[in-house]
Amino acid sequence: MRDIKFGKYMSPHLIRYNERITINNVEISDKEISDILEKIAIKVEEYNKISNTPVKEFEVVTTLALIYFAEKNCDFIVLETGLGRNR
C-alpha cells in the first residue's frame, strides 16, 4: 500500500514563502516554484494583454499550487479559496 499524500495551500506565510505550499508538511522547493512559474508565465502574459483586469498574485500562486499538487499526485488537499471582501 502506498503512502497517502496530503497537500496544503494556505496564506500568509510566516517565515518563508514556500511554507504556503506543502505536501505531507514538506515545503515546495524554490526550484519547483520556479519551474512551475515558467510554465504558466506565457499564459499569464497572454491573458493580461487581452484583459481589462490583470491576473492577481493570489491567482498565480493558487494555480502554481494546483499544478504542483497534480504533478505530485496528491490524494487530498486543503486549499485556501481566497473568499472574502475585495476592497
PDB file of C-alpha atoms in Angstrom:
ATOM      1  CA  MET A   1       0.000   0.000   0.000  1.00  0.00           C
ATOM      2  CA  ARG A   2       1.356   3.429  -0.913  1.00  0.00           C
ATOM      3  CA  ASP A   3       1.549   6.450   1.360  1.00  0.00           C
ATOM      4  CA  ILE A   4      -1.254   8.983   1.160  1.00  0.00           C
ATOM      5  CA  LYS A   5      -0.168  12.450   0.025  1.00  0.00           C
ATOM      6  CA  PHE A   6      -1.781  15.445   1.707  1.00  0.00           C
ATOM      7  CA  GLY A   7      -1.288  18.815   0.061  1.00  0.00           C
ATOM      8  CA  LYS A   8      -1.856  22.125   1.817  1.00  0.00           C
ATOM      9  CA  TYR A   9      -2.092  25.616   0.354  1.00  0.00           C
ATOM     10  CA  MET A  10      -2.525  28.440   2.837  1.00  0.00           C
ATOM     11  CA  SER A  11      -1.518  32.050   3.379  1.00  0.00           C
ATOM     12  CA  PRO A  12       0.010  34.135   4.644  1.00  0.00           C
ATOM     13  CA  HIS A  13       3.407  32.635   5.222  1.00  0.00           C
ATOM     14  CA  LEU A  14       5.240  33.296   8.479  1.00  0.00           C
ATOM     15  CA  ILE A  15       8.900  32.877   7.562  1.00  0.00           C
ATOM     16  CA  ARG A  16       9.360  31.537   4.027  1.00  0.00           C
ATOM     17  CA  TYR A  17       7.060  31.931   1.042  1.00  0.00           C
ATOM     18  CA  ASN A  18       7.462  28.202   0.353  1.00  0.00           C
ATOM     19  CA  GLU A  19       5.588  27.249   3.532  1.00  0.00           C
ATOM     20  CA  ARG A  20       2.348  28.238   1.791  1.00  0.00           C
ATOM     21  CA  ILE A  21       2.501  25.085  -0.352  1.00  0.00           C
ATOM     22  CA  THR A  22       3.340  21.757   1.271  1.00  0.00           C
ATOM     23  CA  ILE A  23       2.885  18.026   0.777  1.00  0.00           C
ATOM     24  CA  ASN A  24       2.906  15.996   3.971  1.00  0.00           C
ATOM     25  CA  ASN A  25       4.330  19.096   5.705  1.00  0.00           C
ATOM     26  CA  VAL A  26       7.309  19.316   3.327  1.00  0.00           C
ATOM     27  CA  GLU A  27       7.575  22.704   1.623  1.00  0.00           C
ATOM     28  CA  ILE A  28       7.706  23.129  -2.127  1.00  0.00           C
ATOM     29  CA  SER A  29      11.291  23.877  -3.201  1.00  0.00           C
ATOM     30  CA  ASP A  30      12.482  27.108  -4.800  1.00  0.00           C
ATOM     31  CA  LYS A  31      13.269  25.159  -7.979  1.00  0.00           C
ATOM     32  CA  GLU A  32       9.791  23.641  -8.127  1.00  0.00           C
ATOM     33  CA  ILE A  33       8.250  27.101  -7.732  1.00  0.00           C
ATOM     34  CA  SER A  34      10.479  28.479 -10.476  1.00  0.00           C
ATOM     35  CA  ASP A  35       9.779  25.585 -12.853  1.00  0.00           C
ATOM     36  CA  ILE A  36       6.007  25.889 -12.488  1.00  0.00           C
ATOM     37  CA  LEU A  37       6.040  29.689 -12.788  1.00  0.00           C
ATOM     38  CA  GLU A  38       7.982  29.355 -16.045  1.00  0.00           C
ATOM     39  CA  LYS A  39       5.235  27.050 -17.356  1.00  0.00           C
ATOM     40  CA  ILE A  40       2.423  29.488 -16.618  1.00  0.00           C
ATOM     41  CA  ALA A  41       4.168  32.829 -17.283  1.00  0.00           C
ATOM     42  CA  ILE A  42       3.340  32.882 -21.011  1.00  0.00           C
ATOM     43  CA  LYS A  43      -0.358  32.228 -20.394  1.00  0.00           C
ATOM     44  CA  VAL A  44      -0.490  34.934 -17.725  1.00  0.00           C
ATOM     45  CA  GLU A  45       1.161  37.433 -20.075  1.00  0.00           C
ATOM     46  CA  GLU A  46      -1.218  36.500 -22.919  1.00  0.00           C
ATOM     47  CA  TYR A  47      -4.240  36.920 -20.665  1.00  0.00           C
ATOM     48  CA  ASN A  48      -3.015  40.254 -19.312  1.00  0.00           C
ATOM     49  CA  LYS A  49      -2.657  41.622 -22.859  1.00  0.00           C
ATOM     50  CA  ILE A  50      -6.305  40.934 -23.741  1.00  0.00           C
ATOM     51  CA  SER A  51      -7.998  41.512 -20.395  1.00  0.00           C
ATOM     52  CA  ASN A  52      -9.039  44.691 -18.627  1.00  0.00           C
ATOM     53  CA  THR A  53      -8.276  43.002 -15.299  1.00  0.00           C
ATOM     54  CA  PRO A  54      -4.742  41.633 -14.933  1.00  0.00           C
ATOM     55  CA  VAL A  55      -4.108  38.343 -13.180  1.00  0.00           C
ATOM     56  CA  LYS A  56      -3.539  38.855  -9.474  1.00  0.00           C
ATOM     57  CA  GLU A  57      -0.699  37.335  -7.449  1.00  0.00           C
ATOM     58  CA  PHE A  58      -3.156  35.185  -5.468  1.00  0.00           C
ATOM     59  CA  GLU A  59      -4.474  33.674  -8.721  1.00  0.00           C
ATOM     60  CA  VAL A  60      -0.962  32.870  -9.941  1.00  0.00           C
ATOM     61  CA  VAL A  61       0.065  31.254  -6.660  1.00  0.00           C
ATOM     62  CA  THR A  62      -3.188  29.273  -6.474  1.00  0.00           C
ATOM     63  CA  THR A  63      -2.564  27.998  -9.999  1.00  0.00           C
ATOM     64  CA  LEU A  64       1.011  27.142  -9.032  1.00  0.00           C
ATOM     65  CA  ALA A  65      -0.242  25.132  -6.041  1.00  0.00           C
ATOM     66  CA  LEU A  66      -2.840  23.237  -8.082  1.00  0.00           C
ATOM     67  CA  ILE A  67      -0.300  22.313 -10.747  1.00  0.00           C
ATOM     68  CA  TYR A  68       2.176  21.202  -8.066  1.00  0.00           C
ATOM     69  CA  PHE A  69      -0.408  19.019  -6.331  1.00  0.00           C
ATOM     70  CA  ALA A  70      -1.476  17.472  -9.644  1.00  0.00           C
ATOM     71  CA  GLU A  71       2.121  16.765 -10.684  1.00  0.00           C
ATOM     72  CA  LYS A  72       2.816  15.131  -7.309  1.00  0.00           C
ATOM     73  CA  ASN A  73      -0.412  13.078  -7.413  1.00  0.00           C
ATOM     74  CA  CYS A  74      -1.805  14.320  -4.105  1.00  0.00           C
ATOM     75  CA  ASP A  75      -4.662  12.275  -2.711  1.00  0.00           C
ATOM     76  CA  PHE A  76      -6.164  15.103  -0.647  1.00  0.00           C
ATOM     77  CA  ILE A  77      -5.561  18.837  -0.401  1.00  0.00           C
ATOM     78  CA  VAL A  78      -6.515  21.608   1.970  1.00  0.00           C
ATOM     79  CA  LEU A  79      -6.974  24.606  -0.278  1.00  0.00           C
ATOM     80  CA  GLU A  80      -7.449  28.214   0.698  1.00  0.00           C
ATOM     81  CA  THR A  81     -10.117  29.611  -1.572  1.00  0.00           C
ATOM     82  CA  GLY A  82      -9.432  33.308  -1.161  1.00  0.00           C
ATOM     83  CA  LEU A  83     -13.033  34.129  -0.369  1.00  0.00           C
ATOM     84  CA  GLY A  84     -13.653  37.454   1.257  1.00  0.00           C
ATOM     85  CA  ARG A  85     -14.183  41.079   0.582  1.00  0.00           C
ATOM     86  CA  ASN A  86     -12.193  42.716  -2.168  1.00  0.00           C
ATOM     87  CA  ARG A  87     -11.566  46.333  -1.236  1.00  0.00           C
TER      88      ARG A  87
END
